[in-house]
Amino acid sequence: PLTPALLSVIYGNRAACYMMCRDYSKAASDCETAYGYVLQGNGDSPTAPPADFVLAVKLGLRRARAETKRGECVRARDIYKEAVKLANDNGVAGMNRGVLDECLKGLEECKQHVDSMRTLGELAKMRDEAGAGKKGRLDDVAQRILKLADAVLAHSPASLSTVVHKVRVLADTSQHAAAVAAVEKHAKALPYNLIPSEKSSPPPAAAAVSAAVAVLLPASLLLPYVECLRLDDRGPAALAALGAVESREDVGDDIRGARWQLAKEKERIRKVGEAKEAGDAAFRKEKWNECVEEYSTALNVDSDLGKSGKIHAVIRCNRAAGYMALRRFREAARDCTAALNIAPDYRKGLLRRARCHARLKLYKESLADYESWVAGEIGAGGRSDEIDSVKKELEEVRKAIRDQQRETDRNKWFENNFGSQENPGYDRSSFRGYGGPKNPYSTGPHRGPHPGDARRRTGSTQHGAAGGGGGPPPFGRRNSDYANAAASRAAASVEKTHYQVLGVSNTADATAIKKAYHKLALMYHPDKNKDEGAADLFRKVQGAYEVVGGDGRRKYDSELLTQRFRYR
């Protein structure tokens, strides 16, 4: 017959099976039933044996552990206390000291868990009251919530409230991939789930995993799960999750109440996907303006949320490619920077920004981006041919930096020895002399007597302009001469040099000049470019190359140098 003693053993054993299946709710219920049968003994017969208090304490211990796994730590603490009292009152320590020690240890740990969960709830409430402006920052409160949540989930993996606190912080701080992983980990800890194993061969599709996870979730986790999938550029997986929930009839009241929010998420996925596909199609057809407009439309879908994710980083980087095709490198660099702020490890955005900085002649910034990209690709085992190609671009940037530094040093030397380009007239305080940096008439910071002082007042021209020393300009020169010189100098500076027309430095070699000429000639050739002014630009490019691309370059360079300093 099924006596109370036998029933207590059966229910206790089934509770152990439920624990192995992670069905902690049913395990706790069976332990409670078995505990009641133990205390009944074999009935009210005078020959009935006494209750098995050791078994009763063991069942209390198992039930407390089941409640702890569920996250019901307050209830588990009370069960531990009851088990310890039962053991002390009935001399269990003398019969089985080990089970009492386990109860005492579990009670102390459970007290700590209760304190952790109470603190976690207080921090979450504090963060909610802080407002939307502060919720998006990974501040000290958010970091403490994440740390406490991980500590609680280590002993209470099925604690729904703790997972909700963690996922909300991760979603608010744009850690969408981590939020998705936390939700899926929680779903896999639920009993009897049908989530495909990642170790299976072949590996399951992401959409299949998301669909299996979604049907197990309450609304408090389903909504952030779908949103984080979408923002993490996993639109198909998000649609699969929504489809799995929509196809089920046996959903809870919380899911029914959230159907309008789920429908809104589905509409956002559709709008972003359509605009992004239209932008990609326009890019392939080289319709650059249309491509930029479509990508901008995709970005505006989430403008009211104030949230950004990997999907926005991808779209911004795509729009940057459109801006680059339109030669709007500043806007392209801005989009790449925004993409990297969202996804710092997005190497495509890093490479694209490096190229934009190079076009803008921001060589130091370009160098840093190129070097970061190359180091990241090598570390990730990227394609060797692509790495080699980018390394060539990197060397061109390094060469441009060297050329820029040489030009800076040369200009600085000229300014130190001949005065500033911006002041072609005579400046007594900074003039260093026509014959070089030395001035034989100078006696220190104050100019001493000069043999031509009297003649300067009378306008005499006996002192030659080519005198060997430094000092003031030729004595016979009038102020109008300096004014005319300055005007001629200014007019000459407005007109571009042949090097500037070709877009190369005056130290470029013949190969670089020829390459720049061919590129510009193709761009502005009247047969290919019908824009107004293209023909004039083509003639200027052709004329510049005829001078600096052949034997006349040496003479032209000499004329440039003479024109630059003839009025000093």
Protein backbone atom coordinates (compact mmCIF):
# COMPACT_ATOMS: atom_id res chain seq x y z
CA PRO A 1 0.00 0.00 0.00
CA LEU A 2 1.03 3.65 -0.60
CA THR A 3 1.76 4.60 2.98
CA PRO A 4 2.79 8.15 3.88
CA ALA A 5 6.37 6.98 4.30
CA LEU A 6 6.40 5.47 0.80
CA LEU A 7 4.70 8.49 -0.73
CA SER A 8 7.24 10.81 0.85
CA VAL A 9 10.05 8.86 -0.84
CA ILE A 10 8.28 8.85 -4.22
CA TYR A 11 7.55 12.57 -4.18
CA GLY A 12 11.09 13.29 -2.98
CA ASN A 13 12.61 11.28 -5.82
CA ARG A 14 10.40 12.97 -8.41
CA ALA A 15 11.44 16.34 -7.00
CA ALA A 16 15.07 15.37 -7.67
CA CYS A 17 14.16 14.57 -11.28
CA TYR A 18 12.42 17.91 -11.67
CA MET A 19 15.57 19.63 -10.35
CA MET A 20 17.63 17.91 -13.06
CA CYS A 21 15.09 19.09 -15.67
CA ARG A 22 15.36 22.66 -14.31
CA ASP A 23 11.65 22.63 -13.45
CA TYR A 24 12.26 24.23 -10.08
CA SER A 25 8.63 25.17 -9.46
CA LYS A 26 7.41 21.57 -9.64
CA ALA A 27 10.43 20.37 -7.67
CA ALA A 28 9.57 22.74 -4.82
CA SER A 29 5.93 21.63 -4.91
CA ASP A 30 6.84 17.92 -4.70
CA CYS A 31 9.24 18.55 -1.83
CA GLU A 32 6.48 20.31 0.09
CA THR A 33 4.10 17.39 -0.47
CA ALA A 34 6.72 14.81 0.55
CA TYR A 35 7.59 16.86 3.65
CA GLY A 36 3.96 16.70 4.78
CA TYR A 37 3.86 12.91 4.33
CA VAL A 38 7.04 12.49 6.38
CA LEU A 39 5.64 14.35 9.32
CA GLN A 40 2.49 12.12 9.24
CA GLY A 41 4.52 8.97 9.82
CA ASN A 42 2.59 5.79 9.14
CA GLY A 43 -0.69 7.15 10.47
CA ASP A 44 -2.29 7.28 13.90
CA SER A 45 -1.69 3.61 14.74
CA PRO A 46 -0.15 3.02 18.18
CA THR A 47 2.46 0.88 16.45
CA ALA A 48 3.32 3.55 13.88
CA PRO A 49 7.04 4.40 13.74
CA PRO A 50 8.12 7.95 14.54
CA ALA A 51 8.53 10.46 11.74
CA ASP A 52 11.83 10.34 9.82
CA PHE A 53 13.16 13.80 10.76
CA VAL A 54 16.41 13.31 8.85
CA LEU A 55 14.40 12.81 5.63
CA ALA A 56 12.22 15.81 6.53
CA VAL A 57 15.31 18.03 6.88
CA LYS A 58 16.69 16.72 3.55
CA LEU A 59 13.41 17.52 1.82
CA GLY A 60 13.45 21.02 3.34
CA LEU A 61 17.00 21.48 2.05
CA ARG A 62 16.00 20.39 -1.47
CA ARG A 63 12.94 22.61 -1.48
CA ALA A 64 14.98 25.63 -0.33
CA ARG A 65 17.47 25.04 -3.14
CA ALA A 66 14.66 24.83 -5.70
CA GLU A 67 13.22 28.13 -4.47
CA THR A 68 16.69 29.71 -4.63
CA LYS A 69 17.09 28.62 -8.26
CA ARG A 70 13.74 30.25 -9.06
CA GLY A 71 14.91 33.49 -7.48
CA GLU A 72 12.50 33.20 -4.52
CA CYS A 73 15.28 33.79 -2.00
CA VAL A 74 13.06 35.19 0.76
CA ARG A 75 10.93 32.04 0.70
CA ALA A 76 14.07 29.88 0.54
CA ARG A 77 15.47 31.67 3.62
CA ASP A 78 12.32 30.88 5.62
CA ILE A 79 12.44 27.21 4.55
CA TYR A 80 16.09 26.97 5.62
CA LYS A 81 15.19 28.43 9.02
CA GLU A 82 12.35 25.90 9.44
CA ALA A 83 14.63 23.00 8.51
CA VAL A 84 17.33 24.11 10.98
CA LYS A 85 14.75 24.46 13.78
CA LEU A 86 13.32 20.99 13.00
CA ALA A 87 16.82 19.48 13.10
CA ASN A 88 17.72 21.14 16.41
CA ASP A 89 14.40 20.21 18.07
CA ASN A 90 14.57 16.54 17.09
CA GLY A 91 18.26 15.75 17.52
CA VAL A 92 19.07 15.41 13.83
CA ALA A 93 22.62 16.60 14.50
CA GLY A 94 23.34 13.42 16.37
CA MET A 95 21.94 11.24 13.58
CA ASN A 96 23.28 13.11 10.52
CA ARG A 97 25.46 16.14 11.20
CA GLY A 98 26.20 16.69 7.53
CA VAL A 99 22.64 17.56 6.52
CA LEU A 100 22.38 20.10 9.34
CA ASP A 101 25.66 21.74 8.29
CA GLU A 102 24.36 22.02 4.73
CA CYS A 103 21.21 23.72 5.99
CA LEU A 104 23.22 26.19 8.08
CA LYS A 105 25.52 26.99 5.13
CA GLY A 106 22.57 27.41 2.78
CA LEU A 107 20.86 29.72 5.26
CA GLU A 108 23.88 32.08 5.43
CA GLU A 109 24.25 32.15 1.66
CA CYS A 110 20.54 32.75 1.21
CA LYS A 111 20.67 35.77 3.56
CA GLN A 112 23.37 37.29 1.31
CA HIS A 113 21.27 36.56 -1.78
CA VAL A 114 18.28 38.30 -0.22
CA ASP A 115 20.40 41.40 0.49
CA SER A 116 21.78 41.38 -3.08
CA MET A 117 18.31 41.15 -4.63
CA ARG A 118 16.97 43.91 -2.38
CA THR A 119 19.89 46.19 -3.37
CA LEU A 120 19.37 45.31 -7.03
CA GLY A 121 15.71 46.33 -6.86
CA GLU A 122 16.57 49.62 -5.13
CA LEU A 123 19.21 50.47 -7.75
CA ALA A 124 16.82 49.67 -10.61
CA LYS A 125 14.17 51.92 -9.06
CA MET A 126 16.74 54.70 -8.58
CA ARG A 127 17.76 54.43 -12.22
CA ASP A 128 14.15 54.51 -13.46
CA GLU A 129 13.52 57.66 -11.43
CA ALA A 130 16.64 59.31 -12.91
CA GLY A 131 14.84 59.92 -16.21
CA ALA A 132 15.44 58.99 -19.82
CA GLY A 133 18.43 61.32 -20.20
CA LYS A 134 20.54 59.44 -17.66
CA LYS A 135 19.24 55.96 -18.44
CA GLY A 136 21.24 55.81 -21.66
CA ARG A 137 24.58 56.21 -19.88
CA LEU A 138 26.66 53.37 -18.50
CA ASP A 139 27.15 55.17 -15.19
CA ASP A 140 28.07 53.76 -11.77
CA VAL A 141 24.46 52.76 -11.01
CA ALA A 142 24.15 50.84 -14.28
CA GLN A 143 27.47 49.09 -13.71
CA ARG A 144 26.45 48.09 -10.17
CA ILE A 145 23.15 46.71 -11.48
CA LEU A 146 24.96 44.57 -14.07
CA LYS A 147 27.47 43.33 -11.50
CA LEU A 148 24.80 42.46 -8.93
CA ALA A 149 22.61 40.83 -11.58
CA ASP A 150 25.45 38.54 -12.65
CA ALA A 151 26.09 37.61 -9.00
CA VAL A 152 22.40 36.82 -8.39
CA LEU A 153 22.01 34.82 -11.63
CA ALA A 154 24.99 32.68 -10.66
CA HIS A 155 22.85 31.05 -7.92
CA SER A 156 19.36 31.94 -9.25
CA PRO A 157 19.53 31.32 -13.04
CA ALA A 158 15.72 31.21 -13.39
CA SER A 159 15.16 34.55 -11.62
CA LEU A 160 12.95 36.44 -14.07
CA SER A 161 13.07 39.80 -12.28
CA THR A 162 16.89 39.76 -12.21
CA VAL A 163 17.12 38.98 -15.94
CA VAL A 164 14.66 41.80 -16.67
CA HIS A 165 16.78 44.30 -14.69
CA LYS A 166 19.93 43.20 -16.54
CA VAL A 167 18.38 43.23 -20.02
CA ARG A 168 16.85 46.68 -19.51
CA VAL A 169 20.22 48.18 -18.55
CA LEU A 170 21.98 46.50 -21.48
CA ALA A 171 19.32 47.68 -23.92
CA ASP A 172 19.30 51.24 -22.56
CA THR A 173 23.10 51.49 -22.86
CA SER A 174 23.10 50.19 -26.48
CA GLN A 175 24.68 46.83 -25.60
CA HIS A 176 22.20 45.04 -27.82
CA ALA A 177 24.22 41.91 -28.57
CA ALA A 178 24.80 41.37 -24.83
CA ALA A 179 21.09 41.89 -24.13
CA VAL A 180 20.12 39.29 -26.75
CA ALA A 181 22.64 36.84 -25.29
CA ALA A 182 21.25 37.37 -21.76
CA VAL A 183 17.68 36.69 -22.90
CA GLU A 184 18.67 33.56 -24.82
CA LYS A 185 20.69 32.25 -21.88
CA HIS A 186 17.66 32.68 -19.64
CA ALA A 187 15.40 30.89 -22.14
CA LYS A 188 17.82 27.96 -22.39
CA ALA A 189 17.69 27.63 -18.59
CA LEU A 190 13.91 27.13 -18.73
CA PRO A 191 12.57 23.55 -18.58
CA TYR A 192 11.51 21.55 -21.61
CA ASN A 193 12.64 24.20 -24.11
CA LEU A 194 12.95 23.26 -27.79
CA ILE A 195 15.76 25.69 -28.61
CA PRO A 196 18.14 24.16 -31.21
CA SER A 197 21.58 23.40 -29.84
CA GLU A 198 24.43 25.45 -31.25
CA LYS A 199 26.62 22.34 -31.12
CA SER A 200 24.42 20.48 -33.60
CA SER A 201 25.66 19.83 -37.13
CA PRO A 202 24.94 21.81 -39.19
CA PRO A 203 24.53 24.75 -36.77
CA PRO A 204 20.94 26.04 -36.54
CA ALA A 205 19.93 29.20 -38.35
CA ALA A 206 19.75 32.34 -36.22
CA ALA A 207 16.10 32.81 -37.16
CA ALA A 208 15.22 29.31 -35.89
CA VAL A 209 16.90 29.99 -32.53
CA SER A 210 15.15 33.35 -32.14
CA ALA A 211 11.74 31.83 -32.95
CA ALA A 212 12.21 29.05 -30.38
CA VAL A 213 13.34 31.55 -27.73
CA ALA A 214 10.49 34.02 -28.35
CA VAL A 215 7.68 31.57 -27.57
CA LEU A 216 9.13 30.98 -24.09
CA LEU A 217 9.36 34.62 -23.06
CA PRO A 218 6.97 36.83 -21.12
CA ALA A 219 6.25 40.30 -22.51
CA SER A 220 8.77 41.88 -20.12
CA LEU A 221 11.55 40.08 -22.01
CA LEU A 222 9.99 39.59 -25.45
CA LEU A 223 9.73 43.32 -26.23
CA PRO A 224 13.38 44.21 -25.48
CA TYR A 225 14.51 40.97 -27.14
CA VAL A 226 12.87 41.84 -30.48
CA GLU A 227 14.02 45.46 -30.31
CA CYS A 228 17.63 44.50 -29.55
CA LEU A 229 17.63 41.96 -32.40
CA ARG A 230 16.50 44.70 -34.79
CA LEU A 231 18.98 47.31 -33.54
CA ASP A 232 21.81 44.75 -33.69
CA ASP A 233 21.20 44.39 -37.45
CA ARG A 234 19.44 41.03 -37.10
CA GLY A 235 16.18 41.94 -38.80
CA PRO A 236 15.38 38.44 -40.17
CA ALA A 237 15.82 36.91 -36.70
CA ALA A 238 13.54 39.59 -35.19
CA LEU A 239 10.88 38.88 -37.83
CA ALA A 240 11.13 35.15 -37.11
CA ALA A 241 10.62 35.80 -33.38
CA LEU A 242 7.57 37.97 -34.08
CA GLY A 243 6.13 35.41 -36.49
CA ALA A 244 6.51 32.59 -33.94
CA VAL A 245 4.62 34.59 -31.30
CA GLU A 246 1.88 35.67 -33.75
CA SER A 247 1.24 32.07 -34.82
CA ARG A 248 0.52 30.91 -31.26
CA GLU A 249 -2.94 31.05 -29.76
CA ASP A 250 -2.01 29.96 -26.22
CA VAL A 251 -0.20 33.14 -25.23
CA GLY A 252 -0.46 34.87 -21.88
CA ASP A 253 -2.41 38.00 -21.14
CA ASP A 254 0.81 40.02 -20.99
CA ILE A 255 1.65 39.05 -24.60
CA ARG A 256 -1.88 39.91 -25.76
CA GLY A 257 -1.57 43.33 -24.15
CA ALA A 258 1.76 43.94 -25.89
CA ARG A 259 0.63 43.01 -29.41
CA TRP A 260 0.40 46.66 -30.52
CA GLN A 261 4.01 47.25 -29.43
CA LEU A 262 5.14 44.15 -31.29
CA ALA A 263 3.29 45.35 -34.39
CA LYS A 264 5.09 48.69 -34.13
CA GLU A 265 8.47 46.93 -34.00
CA LYS A 266 7.53 44.91 -37.07
CA GLU A 267 6.66 48.11 -38.95
CA ARG A 268 10.04 49.64 -38.04
CA ILE A 269 11.83 46.56 -39.33
CA ARG A 270 9.91 46.82 -42.62
CA LYS A 271 10.59 50.54 -43.13
CA VAL A 272 14.30 50.34 -42.33
CA GLY A 273 14.74 47.26 -44.52
CA GLU A 274 12.97 48.78 -47.52
CA ALA A 275 14.89 52.10 -47.32
CA LYS A 276 18.22 50.30 -46.88
CA GLU A 277 17.56 48.01 -49.86
CA ALA A 278 16.59 51.03 -51.99
CA GLY A 279 19.81 52.78 -50.97
CA ASP A 280 21.88 49.71 -51.86
CA ALA A 281 20.18 49.49 -55.27
CA ALA A 282 20.82 53.19 -55.97
CA PHE A 283 24.47 52.77 -55.00
CA ARG A 284 24.91 49.87 -57.40
CA LYS A 285 23.41 52.03 -60.17
CA GLU A 286 25.78 54.91 -59.21
CA LYS A 287 22.86 57.21 -58.39
CA TRP A 288 24.74 58.83 -55.54
CA ASN A 289 22.25 61.53 -54.48
CA GLU A 290 19.36 59.05 -54.46
CA CYS A 291 21.46 56.60 -52.48
CA VAL A 292 22.22 59.23 -49.80
CA GLU A 293 18.53 60.17 -49.56
CA GLU A 294 17.39 56.56 -49.09
CA TYR A 295 19.95 55.89 -46.37
CA SER A 296 18.87 59.11 -44.64
CA THR A 297 15.26 57.88 -44.75
CA ALA A 298 16.31 54.62 -43.09
CA LEU A 299 18.09 56.52 -40.32
CA ASN A 300 15.06 58.72 -39.67
CA VAL A 301 12.84 55.72 -38.83
CA ASP A 302 14.31 55.54 -35.31
CA SER A 303 14.83 59.27 -34.82
CA ASP A 304 11.97 59.43 -32.30
CA LEU A 305 13.45 56.67 -30.12
CA GLY A 306 16.75 58.34 -29.34
CA LYS A 307 18.41 54.92 -29.66
CA SER A 308 21.07 53.65 -32.02
CA GLY A 309 22.58 50.27 -32.75
CA LYS A 310 24.69 48.32 -35.18
CA ILE A 311 22.05 48.72 -37.91
CA HIS A 312 22.55 52.50 -37.75
CA ALA A 313 26.33 52.11 -37.86
CA VAL A 314 26.00 50.04 -41.04
CA ILE A 315 23.60 52.51 -42.68
CA ARG A 316 25.79 55.51 -41.75
CA CYS A 317 28.83 53.80 -43.20
CA ASN A 318 26.88 53.05 -46.39
CA ARG A 319 25.80 56.69 -46.61
CA ALA A 320 29.42 57.71 -46.15
CA ALA A 321 30.26 55.72 -49.29
CA GLY A 322 27.65 57.75 -51.17
CA TYR A 323 29.09 61.00 -49.84
CA MET A 324 32.57 59.91 -50.93
CA ALA A 325 31.31 59.26 -54.46
CA LEU A 326 29.96 62.83 -54.41
CA ARG A 327 33.38 64.03 -53.13
CA ARG A 328 31.72 65.29 -49.94
CA PHE A 329 34.48 63.88 -47.78
CA ARG A 330 33.74 65.96 -44.71
CA GLU A 331 30.18 64.62 -44.42
CA ALA A 332 31.46 61.11 -45.13
CA ALA A 333 34.05 61.36 -42.34
CA ARG A 334 31.35 62.63 -39.97
CA ASP A 335 29.13 59.63 -40.76
CA CYS A 336 32.04 57.21 -40.26
CA THR A 337 32.82 58.77 -36.89
CA ALA A 338 29.18 58.41 -35.83
CA ALA A 339 29.25 54.76 -36.93
CA LEU A 340 32.42 54.12 -34.90
CA ASN A 341 30.89 55.77 -31.85
CA ILE A 342 28.10 53.19 -32.06
CA ALA A 343 30.32 50.21 -32.97
CA PRO A 344 34.00 50.94 -32.10
CA ASP A 345 35.17 47.66 -33.66
CA TYR A 346 33.49 48.35 -37.04
CA ARG A 347 36.60 48.17 -39.22
CA LYS A 348 34.83 49.03 -42.47
CA GLY A 349 33.91 52.42 -41.00
CA LEU A 350 37.49 52.87 -39.78
CA LEU A 351 38.97 52.25 -43.23
CA ARG A 352 36.43 54.50 -44.92
CA ARG A 353 37.19 57.33 -42.46
CA ALA A 354 40.92 56.88 -43.06
CA ARG A 355 40.37 57.43 -46.78
CA CYS A 356 38.18 60.48 -46.12
CA HIS A 357 40.82 62.03 -43.88
CA ALA A 358 43.43 61.42 -46.57
CA ARG A 359 41.28 63.25 -49.16
CA LEU A 360 40.85 66.12 -46.68
CA LYS A 361 44.64 66.18 -46.15
CA LEU A 362 44.19 65.36 -42.47
CA TYR A 363 47.12 63.03 -42.77
CA LYS A 364 47.82 62.42 -39.07
CA GLU A 365 44.22 61.38 -38.43
CA SER A 366 44.28 59.25 -41.57
CA LEU A 367 47.52 57.58 -40.47
CA ALA A 368 46.05 56.64 -37.07
CA ASP A 369 42.94 55.13 -38.70
CA TYR A 370 44.93 53.19 -41.29
CA GLU A 371 47.27 51.75 -38.64
CA SER A 372 44.33 50.74 -36.41
CA TRP A 373 42.62 49.04 -39.35
CA VAL A 374 45.72 47.11 -40.40
CA ALA A 375 46.41 45.96 -36.82
CA GLY A 376 42.78 44.87 -36.37
CA GLU A 377 42.63 42.98 -39.65
CA ILE A 378 45.91 41.17 -39.00
CA GLY A 379 44.69 40.22 -35.51
CA ALA A 380 41.39 38.94 -36.93
CA GLY A 381 43.09 36.98 -39.71
CA GLY A 382 41.78 39.15 -42.56
CA ARG A 383 42.43 38.63 -46.27
CA SER A 384 46.08 39.14 -47.09
CA ASP A 385 45.44 40.74 -50.49
CA GLU A 386 43.17 43.39 -48.95
CA ILE A 387 45.67 44.07 -46.16
CA ASP A 388 48.49 44.49 -48.70
CA SER A 389 46.38 46.91 -50.74
CA VAL A 390 45.59 49.04 -47.68
CA LYS A 391 49.25 49.00 -46.65
CA LYS A 392 50.08 50.69 -49.97
CA GLU A 393 47.54 53.41 -49.16
CA LEU A 394 49.15 53.71 -45.73
CA GLU A 395 52.59 54.27 -47.30
CA GLU A 396 51.15 57.01 -49.52
CA VAL A 397 49.80 58.78 -46.42
CA ARG A 398 53.18 58.48 -44.70
CA LYS A 399 54.86 59.95 -47.78
CA ALA A 400 52.34 62.82 -47.80
CA ILE A 401 53.15 63.51 -44.13
CA ARG A 402 56.87 63.62 -44.95
CA ASP A 403 56.26 65.96 -47.89
CA GLN A 404 54.04 68.15 -45.72
CA GLN A 405 56.72 68.31 -43.03
CA ARG A 406 59.41 69.22 -45.57
CA GLU A 407 57.22 71.99 -46.95
CA THR A 408 56.54 73.28 -43.43
CA ASP A 409 60.24 73.24 -42.55
CA ARG A 410 61.14 75.04 -45.79
CA ASN A 411 58.50 77.73 -45.26
CA LYS A 412 59.66 78.19 -41.70
CA TRP A 413 63.27 78.59 -42.87
CA PHE A 414 62.28 81.20 -45.45
CA GLU A 415 60.20 83.11 -42.91
CA ASN A 416 63.02 83.05 -40.36
CA ASN A 417 65.52 84.34 -42.91
CA PHE A 418 63.46 86.59 -45.19
CA GLY A 419 60.38 87.57 -43.22
CA SER A 420 56.75 86.58 -43.38
CA GLN A 421 54.94 86.02 -46.67
CA GLU A 422 51.99 87.96 -45.32
CA ASN A 423 54.11 91.14 -44.99
CA PRO A 424 56.04 91.76 -48.21
CA GLY A 425 56.81 95.37 -47.26
CA TYR A 426 59.63 96.64 -45.10
CA ASP A 427 59.23 95.74 -41.42
CA ARG A 428 61.98 97.19 -39.21
CA SER A 429 61.21 94.85 -36.28
CA SER A 430 61.38 91.55 -38.22
CA PHE A 431 63.48 92.28 -41.34
CA ARG A 432 66.64 90.15 -41.37
CA GLY A 433 68.29 91.62 -44.45
CA TYR A 434 68.57 90.97 -48.17
CA GLY A 435 71.89 89.29 -47.95
CA GLY A 436 70.84 86.65 -45.45
CA PRO A 437 70.26 86.39 -41.74
CA LYS A 438 73.31 88.49 -40.83
CA ASN A 439 73.10 92.28 -40.71
CA PRO A 440 76.47 94.03 -40.51
CA TYR A 441 74.80 97.29 -39.46
CA SER A 442 72.90 95.79 -36.56
CA THR A 443 74.34 96.26 -33.06
CA GLY A 444 71.76 94.29 -31.13
CA PRO A 445 68.09 94.60 -30.59
CA HIS A 446 68.31 98.36 -31.45
CA ARG A 447 69.68 99.44 -34.83
CA GLY A 448 72.79 101.60 -34.52
CA PRO A 449 73.82 104.49 -36.74
CA HIS A 450 73.78 103.73 -40.42
CA PRO A 451 75.93 105.55 -42.95
CA GLY A 452 72.94 106.00 -45.23
CA ASP A 453 70.65 107.65 -42.66
CA ALA A 454 71.24 111.16 -44.00
CA ARG A 455 70.90 110.04 -47.62
CA ARG A 456 67.67 108.17 -46.77
CA ARG A 457 66.12 111.45 -45.66
CA THR A 458 67.09 113.16 -48.90
CA GLY A 459 66.00 110.29 -51.18
CA SER A 460 69.56 109.51 -52.42
CA THR A 461 70.02 106.24 -54.34
CA GLN A 462 73.79 105.87 -54.01
CA HIS A 463 73.50 102.78 -51.82
CA GLY A 464 73.13 99.74 -54.15
CA ALA A 465 70.28 97.30 -53.84
CA ALA A 466 72.70 94.41 -54.03
CA GLY A 467 74.85 95.56 -51.15
CA GLY A 468 76.54 92.74 -49.33
CA GLY A 469 75.03 93.40 -45.90
CA GLY A 470 71.56 93.19 -44.45
CA GLY A 471 69.72 96.25 -43.24
CA PRO A 472 66.94 98.27 -44.75
CA PRO A 473 65.75 98.10 -48.36
CA PRO A 474 67.39 100.17 -51.15
CA PHE A 475 67.43 103.81 -50.11
CA GLY A 476 65.91 105.30 -53.25
CA ARG A 477 62.78 103.16 -53.16
CA ARG A 478 59.54 105.05 -52.47
CA ASN A 479 56.52 103.91 -50.46
CA SER A 480 54.50 103.63 -53.68
CA ASP A 481 57.01 101.07 -54.91
CA TYR A 482 56.28 98.90 -51.87
CA ALA A 483 52.53 99.30 -52.37
CA ASN A 484 52.80 98.22 -56.01
CA ALA A 485 54.97 95.28 -54.99
CA ALA A 486 52.47 94.16 -52.37
CA ALA A 487 49.59 94.42 -54.86
CA SER A 488 51.48 92.38 -57.45
CA ARG A 489 52.35 89.82 -54.81
CA ALA A 490 48.72 89.50 -53.68
CA ALA A 491 47.48 89.11 -57.27
CA ALA A 492 50.04 86.41 -57.91
CA SER A 493 49.03 84.53 -54.75
CA VAL A 494 45.37 84.43 -55.81
CA GLU A 495 46.11 82.60 -59.07
CA LYS A 496 46.78 78.89 -58.59
CA THR A 497 50.14 77.44 -59.52
CA HIS A 498 50.34 74.62 -62.03
CA TYR A 499 51.02 72.24 -59.16
CA GLN A 500 47.87 73.36 -57.38
CA VAL A 501 45.82 72.94 -60.57
CA LEU A 502 47.01 69.32 -60.80
CA GLY A 503 46.48 68.75 -57.08
CA VAL A 504 50.08 67.74 -56.33
CA SER A 505 52.87 69.24 -54.25
CA ASN A 506 55.74 71.08 -55.91
CA THR A 507 58.03 68.24 -54.79
CA ALA A 508 56.02 65.54 -56.60
CA ASP A 509 57.93 63.34 -59.04
CA ALA A 510 57.13 62.97 -62.73
CA THR A 511 55.11 59.78 -62.18
CA ALA A 512 52.82 61.40 -59.61
CA ILE A 513 52.31 64.44 -61.85
CA LYS A 514 51.45 62.26 -64.83
CA LYS A 515 49.04 60.17 -62.75
CA ALA A 516 47.27 63.28 -61.43
CA TYR A 517 47.03 64.72 -64.95
CA HIS A 518 45.44 61.59 -66.41
CA LYS A 519 42.95 61.40 -63.56
CA LEU A 520 41.86 65.05 -63.92
CA ALA A 521 41.84 64.90 -67.72
CA LEU A 522 39.43 61.98 -67.62
CA MET A 523 37.29 63.75 -65.06
CA TYR A 524 36.95 67.08 -66.92
CA HIS A 525 37.20 65.97 -70.56
CA PRO A 526 34.41 67.72 -72.52
CA ASP A 527 33.28 64.43 -74.05
CA LYS A 528 32.63 62.93 -70.61
CA ASN A 529 31.80 65.92 -68.43
CA LYS A 530 29.02 68.25 -69.59
CA ASP A 531 29.07 70.43 -66.47
CA GLU A 532 29.50 74.16 -66.89
CA GLY A 533 33.15 75.11 -66.52
CA ALA A 534 34.47 71.59 -67.14
CA ALA A 535 36.04 72.62 -70.48
CA ASP A 536 37.90 75.53 -68.84
CA LEU A 537 39.19 73.23 -66.12
CA PHE A 538 40.30 70.72 -68.75
CA ARG A 539 42.29 73.43 -70.57
CA LYS A 540 43.90 74.56 -67.32
CA VAL A 541 44.87 70.99 -66.44
CA GLN A 542 46.31 70.48 -69.92
CA GLY A 543 48.26 73.72 -69.80
CA ALA A 544 49.62 72.94 -66.31
CA TYR A 545 50.83 69.52 -67.41
CA GLU A 546 52.53 70.91 -70.54
CA VAL A 547 54.66 73.11 -68.26
CA VAL A 548 55.47 70.95 -65.22
CA GLY A 549 55.22 67.57 -66.93
CA GLY A 550 58.07 68.23 -69.31
CA ASP A 551 61.39 70.04 -69.72
CA GLY A 552 59.94 73.42 -68.73
CA ARG A 553 59.52 72.43 -65.10
CA ARG A 554 62.96 73.60 -63.93
CA LYS A 555 62.44 77.05 -65.43
CA TYR A 556 58.92 77.27 -63.97
CA ASP A 557 60.16 76.34 -60.49
CA SER A 558 62.81 79.03 -60.71
CA GLU A 559 60.19 81.61 -61.73
CA LEU A 560 57.96 80.56 -58.83
CA LEU A 561 60.78 81.03 -56.33
CA THR A 562 61.72 84.40 -57.79
CA GLN A 563 58.11 85.58 -57.81
CA ARG A 564 57.70 84.51 -54.23
CA PHE A 565 60.55 86.54 -52.84
CA ARG A 566 61.20 89.29 -55.41
CA TYR A 567 59.52 92.02 -53.33
CA ARG A 568 61.09 91.25 -49.97
